Coordinates of C-alpha atoms and ligand atoms in Angstrom, one line a residue:
X1 CA -78.6 -43.8 62.2
X2 CA -78.7 -47.6 61.8
X3 CA -81.1 -49.8 63.5
X4 CA -78.4 -50.5 66.1
X5 CA -77.9 -46.7 66.8
X6 CA -74.4 -46.4 65.3
X7 CA -73.8 -44.0 62.6
X8 CA -73.6 -44.6 59.1
X9 CA -70.4 -43.6 57.8
X10 CA -70.4 -40.6 55.3
X11 CA -69.4 -41.4 51.8
X12 CA -68.4 -38.7 48.9
X13 CA -68.5 -39.1 45.2
X14 CA -67.0 -36.5 42.9
X15 CA -68.4 -35.5 39.6
X16 CA -69.1 -32.3 37.8
X17 CA -71.8 -30.0 38.9
X18 CA -73.8 -29.1 35.7
X19 CA -76.9 -27.6 37.5
X20 CA -76.6 -25.5 40.5
X21 CA -78.4 -26.1 44.1
X22 CA -78.7 -28.6 46.9
X23 CA -80.9 -31.4 47.0
X24 CA -81.3 -33.5 50.2
X25 CA -83.3 -37.0 50.3
X26 CA -83.2 -40.4 49.3
X27 CA -82.0 -41.9 46.2
X28 CA -83.8 -43.7 43.4
X29 CA -81.4 -45.9 41.3
X30 CA -82.7 -46.1 37.7
X31 CA -81.4 -49.0 36.0
X32 CA -83.7 -49.4 32.8
X33 CA -81.8 -52.4 31.3
X34 CA -82.0 -55.1 33.9
X35 CA -79.8 -58.2 33.4
X36 CA -81.1 -61.5 31.8
X37 CA -82.8 -63.5 34.5
X38 CA -80.7 -66.5 35.7
X39 CA -81.5 -70.1 34.6
X40 CA -82.6 -72.6 37.6
X41 CA -83.8 -76.4 36.8
X42 CA -87.0 -77.0 38.3
X43 CA -88.5 -80.6 39.2
X44 CA -91.6 -82.1 37.2
X45 CA -93.9 -81.5 40.2
X46 CA -93.1 -77.9 40.4
X47 CA -94.2 -76.9 36.9
X48 CA -97.9 -76.4 38.1
X49 CA -96.3 -73.7 40.3
X50 CA -94.3 -72.2 37.5
X51 CA -97.2 -71.9 35.2
X52 CA -99.1 -70.2 38.1
X53 CA -96.6 -67.8 38.4
X54 CA -96.4 -67.0 35.0
X55 CA -100.2 -66.4 34.8
X56 CA -100.0 -64.1 37.7
X57 CA -97.1 -61.9 36.1
X58 CA -99.2 -61.7 32.9
X59 CA -102.3 -60.5 34.9
X60 CA -100.0 -58.2 36.9
X61 CA -98.3 -56.9 33.8
X62 CA -101.7 -56.4 32.1
X63 CA -102.9 -54.2 35.1
X64 CA -99.8 -52.0 35.0
X65 CA -100.1 -51.6 31.2
X66 CA -104.0 -50.6 31.7
X67 CA -102.8 -48.3 34.8
X68 CA -100.3 -46.5 32.9
X69 CA -102.6 -46.2 30.0
X70 CA -105.2 -44.6 32.0
X71 CA -102.3 -42.2 33.5
X72 CA -101.0 -41.1 30.1
X73 CA -104.6 -40.8 28.7
X74 CA -105.5 -38.4 31.5
X75 CA -102.2 -36.4 31.3
X76 CA -101.2 -36.1 27.6
X77 CA -104.4 -37.4 25.8
X78 CA -106.1 -40.6 24.6
X79 CA -104.0 -40.7 21.3
X80 CA -100.6 -41.1 23.1
X81 CA -102.0 -43.6 25.2
X82 CA -103.2 -45.7 22.2
X83 CA -99.4 -47.1 21.8
X84 CA -100.1 -49.3 25.0
X85 CA -102.9 -51.3 23.1
X86 CA -100.2 -53.0 21.5
X87 CA -98.3 -53.9 24.9
X88 CA -101.5 -55.2 25.7
X89 CA -101.7 -57.4 22.7
X90 CA -98.3 -58.8 23.6
X91 CA -99.6 -60.0 27.1
X92 CA -102.7 -61.8 25.4
X93 CA -100.4 -63.3 22.4
X94 CA -101.6 -66.9 22.6
X95 CA -98.8 -68.1 20.2
X96 CA -96.1 -66.8 22.9
X97 CA -97.7 -68.1 25.6
X98 CA -98.3 -71.7 24.3
X99 CA -94.6 -71.7 23.3
X100 CA -93.6 -70.8 26.4
X101 CA -95.6 -73.4 28.1
X102 CA -94.2 -76.0 25.7
X103 CA -90.6 -75.1 26.3
X104 CA -91.3 -75.1 30.2
X105 CA -92.3 -78.6 29.8
X106 CA -89.7 -79.5 27.7
X107 CA -86.9 -77.6 29.3
X108 CA -87.9 -77.9 33.1
X109 CA -86.3 -74.6 34.2
X110 CA -87.7 -71.3 35.8
X111 CA -90.3 -69.6 33.8
X112 CA -88.6 -66.3 33.6
X113 CA -85.7 -67.8 31.9
X114 CA -87.9 -69.4 29.3
X115 CA -90.1 -66.6 28.7
X116 CA -87.0 -64.4 28.4
X117 CA -85.9 -66.8 25.7
X118 CA -89.1 -67.3 23.7
X119 CA -89.7 -63.5 23.6
X120 CA -86.5 -62.3 23.1
X121 CA -86.4 -64.7 20.0
X122 CA -89.6 -63.4 18.7
X123 CA -88.7 -59.8 19.1
X124 CA -85.3 -60.2 17.1
X125 CA -87.1 -61.9 14.4
X126 CA -89.3 -59.2 14.2
X127 CA -86.7 -56.4 14.2
X128 CA -84.9 -58.2 11.4
X129 CA -87.8 -57.8 9.0
X130 CA -87.4 -54.7 6.8
X131 CA -90.8 -53.2 7.8
X132 CA -91.2 -50.2 10.2
X133 CA -94.4 -51.6 11.8
X134 CA -93.1 -54.8 12.7
X135 CA -89.9 -53.3 14.0
X136 CA -92.1 -51.1 16.1
X137 CA -93.9 -54.3 17.3
X138 CA -90.2 -55.7 18.3
X139 CA -89.8 -52.8 20.7
X140 CA -93.0 -53.4 22.0
X141 CA -92.3 -56.9 23.2
X142 CA -88.9 -56.1 24.3
X143 CA -90.7 -53.6 26.8
X144 CA -93.2 -56.1 27.8
X145 CA -90.8 -58.7 28.5
X146 CA -88.9 -56.6 30.7
X147 CA -92.0 -56.0 32.6
X148 CA -93.2 -59.5 32.9
X149 CA -89.9 -60.6 34.1
X150 CA -89.8 -57.9 36.8
X151 CA -93.1 -59.1 37.8
X152 CA -91.9 -63.0 37.9
X153 CA -88.8 -62.0 40.1
X154 CA -91.0 -60.1 42.4
X155 CA -89.6 -56.6 41.5
X156 CA -91.5 -53.8 41.1
X157 CA -90.7 -52.4 37.5
X158 CA -88.6 -49.2 38.1
X159 CA -89.3 -46.7 35.5
X160 CA -89.3 -42.9 35.6
X161 CA -93.0 -42.6 35.5
X162 CA -93.0 -45.1 38.5
X163 CA -91.8 -42.1 40.7
X164 CA -94.4 -41.1 43.0
X165 CA -92.5 -39.8 46.0
X166 CA -89.8 -36.8 46.2
X167 CA -86.4 -38.5 45.3
X168 CA -82.9 -37.9 43.9
X169 CA -82.5 -39.8 40.8
X170 CA -79.4 -41.7 40.1
X171 CA -78.5 -43.4 37.0
X172 CA -75.8 -44.4 34.9
X173 CA -77.1 -42.1 31.9
X174 CA -80.2 -40.2 31.3
X175 CA -81.1 -39.3 27.8
X176 CA -82.7 -36.0 26.8
X177 CA -86.0 -37.5 26.5
X178 CA -85.7 -39.1 30.0
X179 CA -85.1 -35.8 31.2
X180 CA -88.0 -34.4 29.5
X181 CA -90.3 -36.5 31.4
X182 CA -88.8 -35.7 34.7
X183 CA -91.3 -34.5 37.2
X184 CA -90.0 -31.4 38.6
X185 CA -92.1 -31.7 41.7
X186 CA -90.7 -35.2 42.6
X187 CA -87.2 -35.2 41.3
X188 CA -85.2 -33.1 43.5
X189 CA -82.3 -33.5 41.6
X190 CA -80.2 -36.2 39.5
X191 CA -77.0 -37.7 39.2
X192 CA -75.4 -39.6 36.5
X193 CA -72.2 -41.8 36.0
X194 CA -71.4 -40.3 32.6
X195 CA -72.3 -36.9 31.0
X196 CA -71.1 -33.4 30.4
X197 CA -72.0 -29.8 31.1
X198 CA -73.0 -29.0 27.4
X199 CA -75.1 -32.2 27.2
X200 CA -78.8 -31.6 26.5
X201 CA -79.5 -33.8 29.6
X202 CA -77.5 -31.0 31.7
X203 CA -79.1 -28.2 29.7
X204 CA -82.6 -29.6 30.7
X205 CA -81.7 -29.8 34.4
X206 CA -80.8 -26.2 34.4
X207 CA -84.0 -25.3 32.8
X208 CA -85.8 -27.3 35.2
X209 CA -84.0 -25.7 37.7
X210 CA -83.1 -28.9 39.6
X211 CA -79.6 -29.6 41.0
X212 CA -77.6 -32.0 38.8
X213 CA -74.1 -33.7 39.2
X214 CA -72.7 -35.6 36.0
X215 CA -69.5 -37.7 35.7
X216 CA -70.0 -39.7 38.9
X217 CA -68.1 -42.8 37.4
X218 CA -69.7 -45.7 39.1
X219 CA -71.9 -43.9 41.6
X220 CA -75.1 -45.6 40.4
X221 CA -73.6 -49.0 41.0
X222 CA -72.3 -48.2 44.4
X223 CA -75.6 -46.8 46.0
X224 CA -79.1 -48.3 46.5
X225 CA -82.4 -47.0 46.1
X226 CA -83.5 -45.8 49.6
X227 CA -79.9 -44.5 50.6
X228 CA -80.0 -41.3 51.9
X229 CA -77.9 -38.4 50.1
X230 CA -77.2 -34.8 49.6
X231 CA -76.6 -33.7 46.3
X232 CA -74.2 -30.7 45.6
X233 CA -74.8 -29.1 42.1
X234 CA -72.5 -26.1 42.8
X235 CA -69.4 -28.4 43.5
X236 CA -70.3 -31.7 41.8
X237 CA -70.6 -33.7 44.6
X238 CA -72.8 -36.7 45.9
X239 CA -72.6 -37.3 49.8
X240 CA -74.0 -40.6 51.2
X241 CA -75.0 -40.4 54.8
X242 CA -74.1 -36.8 55.4
X243 CA -72.7 -36.3 58.7
X244 CA -74.4 -33.7 61.1
X245 CA -71.5 -31.3 60.5
X246 CA -71.9 -31.7 56.7
X247 CA -75.6 -30.9 57.0
X248 CA -74.7 -28.1 59.2
X249 CA -72.2 -26.6 56.6
X250 CA -74.7 -26.9 53.7
X251 CA -77.4 -25.3 55.5
X252 CA -75.0 -22.4 56.0
X253 CA -74.1 -22.6 52.4
X254 CA -77.8 -22.5 51.5
X255 CA -78.5 -19.5 53.7
X256 CA -75.5 -17.5 51.9
X257 CA -76.9 -18.8 48.3
X258 CA -80.5 -17.9 49.3
X259 CA -79.5 -14.2 50.2
X260 CA -77.8 -13.8 46.9
X261 CA -80.8 -15.3 45.0
X262 CA -83.0 -13.0 47.0
X263 CA -81.1 -10.0 45.8
X264 CA -81.0 -11.2 42.3
X265 CA -84.9 -11.7 42.2
X266 CA -85.2 -7.9 42.7
X267 CA -83.5 -7.2 39.5
X268 CA -86.6 -8.8 37.7
X269 CA -88.1 -5.4 36.4
X270 CA -84.6 -3.6 35.8
X271 CA -82.9 -3.1 32.4
X272 CA -79.9 -5.1 31.2
X273 CA -77.9 -2.3 30.6
X274 CA -74.2 -1.5 31.4
X275 CA -73.0 1.4 33.4
X276 CA -72.2 3.5 30.4
X277 CA -75.8 2.8 29.0
X278 CA -75.4 -0.2 26.5
X279 CA -78.6 -2.1 26.4
X280 CA -77.7 -5.9 25.9
X281 CA -80.8 -7.9 25.3
X282 CA -81.0 -10.8 27.8
X283 CA -83.3 -13.4 26.8
X284 CA -84.0 -17.0 28.0
X285 CA -83.7 -20.2 26.3
X286 CA -86.5 -22.7 26.7
X287 CA -87.3 -26.4 25.5
X288 CA -91.0 -26.8 26.4
X289 CA -93.9 -24.6 26.5
X290 CA -93.8 -25.4 30.5
X291 CA -90.7 -23.3 31.0
X292 CA -92.6 -20.2 30.4
X293 CA -93.4 -19.5 33.9
X294 CA -89.8 -19.7 34.9
X295 CA -89.0 -17.2 31.9
X296 CA -91.4 -14.6 33.4
X297 CA -89.8 -14.8 36.8
X298 CA -86.3 -14.4 35.6
X299 CA -87.0 -11.1 33.9
X300 CA -85.8 -12.2 30.6
X301 CA -86.7 -10.0 27.6
X302 CA -88.3 -12.7 25.7
X303 CA -86.8 -16.0 24.1
X304 CA -83.8 -16.2 22.5
X305 CA -83.9 -19.9 21.8
X306 CA -86.8 -22.3 21.7
X307 CA -85.3 -25.7 21.3
X308 CA -88.6 -27.2 19.4
X309 CA -87.3 -30.5 19.1
X310 CA -88.2 -31.3 22.5
X311 CA -91.9 -31.0 21.7
X312 CA -91.3 -34.3 19.5
X313 CA -89.0 -36.5 21.7
X314 CA -91.5 -38.4 24.0
X315 CA -94.1 -38.5 21.2
X316 CA -95.4 -41.7 19.8
X317 CA -96.3 -39.9 16.5
X318 CA -95.2 -36.7 15.0
X319 CA -96.8 -33.6 15.8
X320 CA -99.0 -32.2 13.0
X321 CA -99.2 -28.8 12.1
X322 CA -102.0 -27.9 14.3
X323 CA -100.6 -29.1 17.3
X324 CA -97.3 -27.2 16.8
X325 CA -99.2 -24.0 16.0
X326 CA -100.9 -24.2 19.2
X327 CA -97.8 -24.6 21.0
X328 CA -96.0 -21.9 19.2
X329 CA -98.9 -19.7 19.5
X330 CA -98.9 -20.1 23.4
X331 CA -95.6 -19.2 23.6
X332 CA -95.6 -16.3 21.1
X333 CA -98.9 -14.8 22.9
X334 CA -97.2 -15.2 26.6
X335 CA -94.0 -13.3 25.6
X336 CA -95.7 -10.2 23.3
X337 CA -94.1 -7.8 22.9
X338 CA -90.9 -9.4 23.6
X339 CA -89.9 -11.8 20.7
X340 CA -89.6 -15.6 20.8
X341 CA -86.8 -17.0 18.4
X342 CA -88.2 -20.5 17.3
X343 CA -85.6 -22.7 16.2
X344 CA -86.4 -25.5 13.6
X345 CA -86.1 -29.0 14.4
X346 CA -82.7 -30.1 15.7
X347 CA -83.1 -33.8 15.9
X348 CA -80.2 -35.9 15.9
X349 CA -76.7 -35.8 17.7
X350 CA -78.2 -36.7 21.0
X351 CA -81.6 -35.9 20.5
X352 CA -83.9 -38.8 18.7
X353 CA -87.5 -39.5 18.3
X354 CA -88.3 -43.0 18.6
X355 CA -91.2 -43.0 16.1
X356 CA -88.8 -41.5 13.3
X357 CA -86.6 -44.7 13.4
X358 CA -83.4 -42.6 12.4
X359 CA -80.7 -44.8 11.6
X360 CA -77.8 -45.3 13.9
X361 CA -74.6 -43.6 13.2
X362 CA -71.0 -43.7 14.1
X363 CA -70.7 -40.0 14.5
X364 CA -74.2 -38.5 15.3
X365 CA -72.9 -35.1 15.9
X366 CA -71.6 -35.2 12.5
X367 CA -74.2 -37.1 10.8
X368 CA -78.0 -36.5 9.6
X369 CA -79.0 -33.9 11.9
X370 CA -81.0 -30.5 12.2
X371 CA -81.6 -28.9 9.0
X372 CA -79.7 -31.7 7.1
X373 CA -82.6 -33.9 8.3
X374 CA -85.2 -31.1 7.8
X375 CA -84.0 -30.5 4.2
X376 CA -84.6 -34.4 3.1
X377 CA -87.7 -34.8 5.2
X378 CA -89.7 -31.7 3.8
X379 CA -92.9 -33.7 4.9
X380 CA -91.7 -33.2 8.5
X381 CA -90.0 -29.6 7.8
X382 CA -93.2 -27.8 6.0
X383 CA -95.7 -28.3 8.8
X384 CA -93.1 -26.8 11.2
X385 CA -92.6 -23.8 9.3
X386 CA -96.0 -23.4 8.5
X387 CA -96.9 -23.6 12.2
X388 CA -94.2 -21.0 13.0
X389 CA -95.3 -18.7 10.2
X390 CA -99.1 -18.6 11.5
X391 CA -97.7 -18.1 15.1
X392 CA -96.1 -15.1 13.8
X393 CA -99.6 -13.5 12.8
X394 CA -100.4 -13.3 16.9
X395 CA -96.9 -12.3 18.4
X396 CA -93.3 -11.1 17.8
X397 CA -91.8 -14.5 16.3
X398 CA -88.8 -14.9 14.7
X399 CA -87.2 -18.3 13.2
X400 CA -83.8 -19.7 13.0
X401 CA -82.1 -22.6 11.4
X402 CA -79.8 -24.8 13.3
X403 CA -76.5 -26.4 12.1
X404 CA -76.2 -24.4 8.9
X405 CA -72.8 -25.0 7.3
X406 CA -72.8 -23.1 4.3
X407 CA -75.1 -20.7 2.0
X408 CA -76.5 -23.6 -0.1
X409 CA -78.3 -25.1 3.0
X410 CA -79.7 -21.6 4.1
X411 CA -81.1 -20.8 0.4
X412 CA -82.8 -24.2 0.3
X413 CA -84.2 -23.7 3.9
X414 CA -85.5 -20.2 2.8
X415 CA -86.8 -21.4 -0.4
X416 CA -89.0 -23.9 1.4
X417 CA -90.1 -21.0 3.9
X418 CA -91.1 -19.1 0.8
X419 CA -93.1 -21.9 -0.5
X420 CA -95.1 -22.1 2.9
X421 CA -95.4 -18.3 2.6
X422 CA -96.8 -18.6 -0.8
X423 CA -99.3 -21.6 0.3
X424 CA -100.5 -19.6 3.4
X425 CA -101.1 -16.4 1.2
X426 CA -103.2 -18.5 -1.2
X427 CA -105.2 -19.9 1.5
X428 CA -105.7 -16.6 3.2
X429 CA -104.2 -17.6 6.4
X430 CA -102.1 -14.6 8.2
X431 CA -98.7 -14.4 9.1
X432 CA -96.3 -11.7 9.5
X433 CA -94.8 -10.9 6.2
X434 CA -91.7 -9.3 8.3
X435 CA -91.0 -12.2 10.1
X436 CA -87.2 -12.1 10.9
X437 CA -85.3 -15.2 9.7
X438 CA -81.8 -16.1 11.3
X439 CA -78.9 -18.7 10.9
X440 CA -77.2 -20.0 14.0
X441 CA -73.7 -19.9 13.8
X442 CA -72.4 -23.2 15.4
X443 CA -70.3 -24.7 12.8
X444 CA -66.7 -23.3 12.1
X445 CA -67.4 -23.1 8.4
X446 CA -70.5 -21.0 9.2
X447 CA -68.3 -18.5 11.0
X448 CA -65.5 -18.3 8.7
X449 CA -68.2 -17.9 5.8
X450 CA -70.4 -15.4 8.0
X451 CA -70.1 -12.5 5.6
X452 CA -71.5 -14.6 3.0
X453 CA -74.3 -16.0 5.0
X454 CA -75.2 -12.7 6.1
X455 CA -76.7 -11.7 3.0
X456 CA -79.6 -14.4 3.5
X457 CA -80.7 -13.6 6.9
X458 CA -81.9 -10.9 9.3
X459 CA -79.7 -12.0 12.2
X460 CA -77.2 -14.6 13.6
X461 CA -77.4 -16.6 16.8
X462 CA -74.1 -18.2 18.0
X463 CA -74.5 -21.6 19.3
X464 CA -71.3 -22.0 21.2
X465 CA -72.2 -25.6 22.4
X466 CA -71.7 -26.9 19.1
X467 CA -69.2 -24.2 17.7
X468 CA -66.8 -25.2 20.4
X469 CA -67.4 -29.0 19.8
X470 CA -66.8 -28.8 16.2
X471 CA -63.7 -26.3 16.3
X472 CA -61.5 -28.1 18.9
X473 CA -63.0 -31.6 17.9
X474 CA -64.1 -32.3 21.1
X475 CA -67.4 -34.4 21.5
X476 CA -69.5 -32.2 24.0
X477 CA -70.8 -35.3 25.5
X478 CA -67.6 -37.2 26.1
X479 CA -66.2 -36.6 29.9
X480 CA -63.1 -38.2 29.4
X481 CA -62.1 -35.2 27.2
X482 CA -63.9 -32.6 28.9
X483 CA -60.8 -30.6 30.0
X484 CA -60.4 -29.9 26.3
X485 CA -63.8 -28.3 25.9
X486 CA -62.6 -24.8 26.3
X487 CA -64.7 -21.7 25.5
X488 CA -61.8 -19.2 25.8
X489 CA -59.5 -21.1 23.4
X490 CA -58.3 -18.4 21.4
X491 CA -59.8 -20.0 18.2
X492 CA -63.3 -19.7 19.7
X493 CA -62.7 -16.1 20.6
X494 CA -61.5 -15.3 16.9
X495 CA -64.8 -17.3 15.4
X496 CA -67.0 -15.3 17.6
X497 CA -65.4 -12.1 16.5
X498 CA -65.4 -13.1 12.8
X499 CA -69.1 -13.7 13.3
X500 CA -70.0 -10.2 15.1
X501 CA -68.1 -8.3 12.5
X502 CA -69.6 -9.8 9.4
X503 CA -73.1 -9.4 11.2
X504 CA -72.5 -5.7 11.9
X505 CA -70.9 -5.0 8.9
X506 CA -74.1 -6.0 7.0
X507 CA -76.2 -4.2 9.8
X508 CA -77.4 -7.6 11.4
X509 CA -77.7 -8.1 15.1
X510 CA -76.1 -11.0 16.6
X511 CA -76.8 -13.1 19.8
X512 CA -75.2 -16.0 21.5
X513 CA -77.4 -18.7 22.6
X514 CA -75.1 -21.5 23.7
X515 CA -74.1 -22.1 27.4
X516 CA -71.3 -19.5 27.0
X517 CA -74.2 -16.9 27.3
X518 CA -75.0 -17.8 30.8
X519 CA -71.3 -17.8 32.0
X520 CA -70.8 -14.8 34.1
X521 CA -67.3 -15.2 34.1
X522 CA -67.4 -14.6 30.2
X523 CA -69.9 -11.8 30.1
X524 CA -67.1 -8.9 29.9
X525 CA -65.5 -10.9 27.1
X526 CA -68.9 -11.3 25.2
X527 CA -69.7 -7.7 25.5
X528 CA -66.1 -6.7 24.5
X529 CA -66.8 -9.0 21.5
X530 CA -69.8 -6.8 20.8
X531 CA -72.4 -9.2 20.8
X532 CA -76.2 -7.7 21.0
X533 CA -78.2 -10.4 22.7
X534 CA -77.4 -13.2 25.2
X535 CA -79.9 -15.8 25.6
X536 CA -79.6 -18.3 28.6
X537 CA -81.3 -20.8 30.6
X538 CA -83.8 -18.8 32.8
X539 CA -82.3 -19.7 36.0
X540 CA -79.1 -17.9 35.1
X541 CA -80.8 -14.7 33.7
X542 CA -80.6 -12.7 36.8
X543 CA -77.1 -13.3 37.4
X544 CA -76.1 -12.5 33.7
X545 CA -78.2 -9.3 34.1
X546 CA -76.4 -8.3 37.5
X547 CA -73.2 -8.8 35.7
X548 CA -74.1 -6.7 32.6
X549 CA -75.3 -3.8 34.8
X550 CA -71.8 -3.9 36.8
X551 CA -69.7 -3.7 33.8
X552 CA -68.9 -0.9 31.4
X553 CA -68.0 -1.4 27.6
X554 CA -64.7 0.6 28.0
X555 CA -63.3 -2.3 30.6
X556 CA -64.8 -5.1 28.3
X557 CA -63.1 -3.7 25.2
X558 CA -59.8 -3.5 27.0
X559 CA -60.2 -6.8 28.1
X560 CA -60.5 -7.8 24.8
X561 CA -57.6 -5.9 23.6
X562 CA -55.6 -7.8 26.2
X563 CA -57.2 -11.3 25.6
X564 CA -56.3 -11.0 21.8
X565 CA -52.6 -11.0 22.6
X566 CA -52.9 -14.1 24.8
X567 CA -52.1 -17.6 23.7
X568 CA -53.7 -19.9 26.1
X569 CA -57.1 -20.7 27.1
X570 CA -56.3 -21.2 30.5
X571 CA -54.7 -17.7 30.7
X572 CA -57.8 -15.8 28.9
X573 CA -60.1 -17.5 31.3
X574 CA -58.2 -16.5 34.3
X575 CA -58.0 -12.9 33.1
X576 CA -61.7 -12.8 32.6
X577 CA -62.2 -14.0 35.9
X578 CA -60.2 -11.3 37.3
X579 CA -62.3 -8.8 35.8
X580 CA -65.5 -10.4 36.7
X581 CA -64.5 -11.1 40.4
X582 CA -63.3 -7.2 40.1
X583 CA -66.8 -6.2 39.0
X584 CA -69.3 -8.8 40.5
X585 CA -67.1 -10.8 42.8
X586 CA -70.2 -11.7 45.3
X587 CA -71.8 -13.8 42.4
X588 CA -68.7 -16.1 42.0
Ligands
LIG601 C1 -75.5 -24.5 20.7 O1 -75.0 -25.6 20.0 O2 -74.8 -23.7 21.3 C2 -77.0 -24.6 20.9 C3 -77.5 -23.5 21.4 O3 -77.9 -25.6 20.3 P1 -77.7 -26.9 21.3 O4 -77.1 -26.8 22.5 O5 -79.5 -27.2 21.1 O6 -77.1 -28.1 20.2
LIG602 MG1 -76.2 -26.5 18.6

């Protein structure tokens, strides 16, 4: 209700639901890149007032930085909080401040405009010098400049760390590193204008188990912080000022979904076995060691994909071997006797670590990412391999390499792994000599050459997220072509089939760790294709388990035979849906 008592009109924005659930609350619109401050001429007599505003803004900025430094030191550690020392130096920089004061007297315009110009010029000059240290200082100046300008304009700086009350986050875009910082207690859900189902931001939302909707077009410009909304992650809807009728309908939906979820939690201790007795290993994907709790609650048999790069994303320095060992060891000990498959660093694509200054590329998903990066940066790769090997001494650890395109890469990675083993043996450091090594099959060349790769590893894990994007040439992040991103494309089914056949012919087991593994419409097809393991976000594990338990392999093989004779992705999907509906319709 408005103050006058009139009912505010309900408005709906459609998008794509990428993480199920319903959130209700007030919106926090996150706009990290505010526009330039406008210019305004001032009188000579106003100059002392402008100087006082500037001094106050610098003092306020300093206090904010100190408070943030303290918060980070308490939550992450003093080392990470050290980055803010450089920010403090910017607000105390006499040369910068004096130039602002001189230009203020000369130009006689509002101080935020003068400051933005002077600081912008400083930062630009530094960023153009070929020195990583100075380029880093330029980023510090940009960051502090935004903060000072916010203070001058009287706006509270809006960043993700400043969220202190429960909100639904709305942004034009969120990067995977933004998403990794979200506090799941306070962020009830999020929506973005752009994005897609298999972006790492969407994958993180499912891991965090928070409802999310992407592809809201201009939603973030239409709403303001404080608006009351309902976010429907099942159907991809954002509803502003939901009416009483809408709230009632959603209340009913939540009751229904709650009852299904309740039934699913009872499956926790049961086995993921088909009616006719085939055990399909059902494991969970994690991004951070904090995700472990959810893994235990889900009843997953260990971890089929640990995306280690998330450990690197929001760090100001590369994590060293000891830090990584501590994290991997914790995960390995927690899931024992089940296994954890630790994937080596998959940076690049849509995941970047600022501290590494990786060059901007026109086609980052086809560029210097994952194993390609690690094979060149052995200084980064080896500490990770050593940390993983060491963790293998305390648990059931397996390792796998992302983005393998051919056998040469695989052999080089294995040779470096062998060097690490030799070093550890010489140092007398224990590790599991029999630790299994796997390759991700996520590039079509790897699927087509799976029989060659099979000779070099113990298992395959099919990364369908990338396999689909590379096979159909459809950028997994681009919502304009999302309709072409079809997991049931006949070519994808053939590539999976080829991979499974090559693996089994060489006595290797094969899993799927892309998002296809969590889509219960596709479970009958994947079982028909003969995969041995499915690994998905923990929140989806109980549903997949229920699907497996309701199927028999004969029906899955029959479906595969039928599908082999079909020519369109839509027709194959429709047939899969019929089979799924016939076996576990209540889940769909
Ligand atoms: C995949 O590509 O399917 C996969 C599991 O890896 P990621 O989503 O991290 O690229
Ligand atoms: Mg991948």
